[in-house]
Short mmCIF file of C-alpha atoms in Angstrom, two decimals:
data_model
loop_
_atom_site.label_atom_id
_atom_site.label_comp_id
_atom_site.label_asym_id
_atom_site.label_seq_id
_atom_site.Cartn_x
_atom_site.Cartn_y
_atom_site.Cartn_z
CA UNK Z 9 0.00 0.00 0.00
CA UNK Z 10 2.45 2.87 1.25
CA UNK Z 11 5.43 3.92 -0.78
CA UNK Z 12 8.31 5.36 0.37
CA UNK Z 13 7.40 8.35 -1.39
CA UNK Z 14 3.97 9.27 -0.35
CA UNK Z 15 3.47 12.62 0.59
CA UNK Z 16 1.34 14.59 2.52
CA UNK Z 17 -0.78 16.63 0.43
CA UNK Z 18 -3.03 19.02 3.06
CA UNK Z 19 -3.13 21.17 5.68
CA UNK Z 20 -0.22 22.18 7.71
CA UNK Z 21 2.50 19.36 6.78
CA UNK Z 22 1.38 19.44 2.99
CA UNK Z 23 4.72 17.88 1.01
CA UNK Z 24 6.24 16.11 3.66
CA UNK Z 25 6.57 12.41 3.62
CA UNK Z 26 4.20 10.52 6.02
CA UNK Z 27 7.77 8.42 7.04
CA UNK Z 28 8.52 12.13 8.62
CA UNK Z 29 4.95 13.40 10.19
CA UNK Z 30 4.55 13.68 13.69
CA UNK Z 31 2.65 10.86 15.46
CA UNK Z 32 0.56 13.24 16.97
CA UNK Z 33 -0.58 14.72 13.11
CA UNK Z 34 -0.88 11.02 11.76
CA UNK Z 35 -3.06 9.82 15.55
CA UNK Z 36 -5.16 13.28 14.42
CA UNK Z 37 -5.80 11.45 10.98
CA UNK Z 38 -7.11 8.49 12.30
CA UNK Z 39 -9.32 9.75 15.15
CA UNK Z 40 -11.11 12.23 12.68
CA UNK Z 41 -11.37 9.33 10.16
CA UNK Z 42 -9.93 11.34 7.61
CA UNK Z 43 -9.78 10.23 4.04
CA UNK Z 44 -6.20 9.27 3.90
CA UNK Z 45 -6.51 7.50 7.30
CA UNK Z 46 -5.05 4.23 5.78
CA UNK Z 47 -1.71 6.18 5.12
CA UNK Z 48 -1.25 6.97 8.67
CA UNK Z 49 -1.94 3.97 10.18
CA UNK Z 50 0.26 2.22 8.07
CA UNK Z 51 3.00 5.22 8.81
CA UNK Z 52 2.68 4.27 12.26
CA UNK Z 53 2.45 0.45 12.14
CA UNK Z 54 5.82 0.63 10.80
CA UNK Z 55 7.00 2.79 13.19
CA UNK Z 56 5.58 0.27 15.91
CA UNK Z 57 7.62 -2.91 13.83
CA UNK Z 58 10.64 -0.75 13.62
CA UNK Z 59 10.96 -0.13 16.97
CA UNK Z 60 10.06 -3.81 18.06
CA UNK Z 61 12.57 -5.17 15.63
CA UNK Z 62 15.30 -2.82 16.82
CA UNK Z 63 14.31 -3.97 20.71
CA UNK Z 64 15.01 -7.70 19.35
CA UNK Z 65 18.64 -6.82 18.01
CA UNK Z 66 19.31 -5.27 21.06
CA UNK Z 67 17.91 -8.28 23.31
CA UNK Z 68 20.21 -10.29 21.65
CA UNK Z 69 23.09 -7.26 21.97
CA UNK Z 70 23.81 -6.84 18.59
CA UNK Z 71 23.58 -3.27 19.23
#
C-alpha cells in the first residue's frame, strides 16, 4: 500500500513524507477518520515494527 514516497498533500504538513509526520498529526488522521486515514496507520504500524525489531537486536546485543 504505502510507498516510500507518499506525501502529505493538506493542511499544515502538505509535502512532507508521512515516514517524517509527527505521530501526533498522523493519531489526528485516524481519530477524525480522515480520508487518507489508511496512510497513517500504516505510517505508524511501521514505526511500531521498527521499533520492536530494533528492541530484538538489542535483546540479543547486537547493538
Amino acid at each position: 500500500m504505502k510507498q516510500d514516497n507518499d506525501i502529505c498533500d493538506f493542511g499544515l504538513h502538505a509535502g512532507e513524507p508521512y515516514s517524517t509526520l509527527p505521530a501526533s498529526f498522523l493519531n489526528w488522521m485516524i481519530e477524525t477518520d480522515h480520508a487518507k486515514c489508511e496512510l497513517a496507520k500504516f505510517e505508524l504500524d511501521r514505526r511500531v515494527s521498527a521499533v520492536a525489531q530494533n528492541a530484538r537486536k538489542c535483546s540479543n546485543f547486537e547493538c
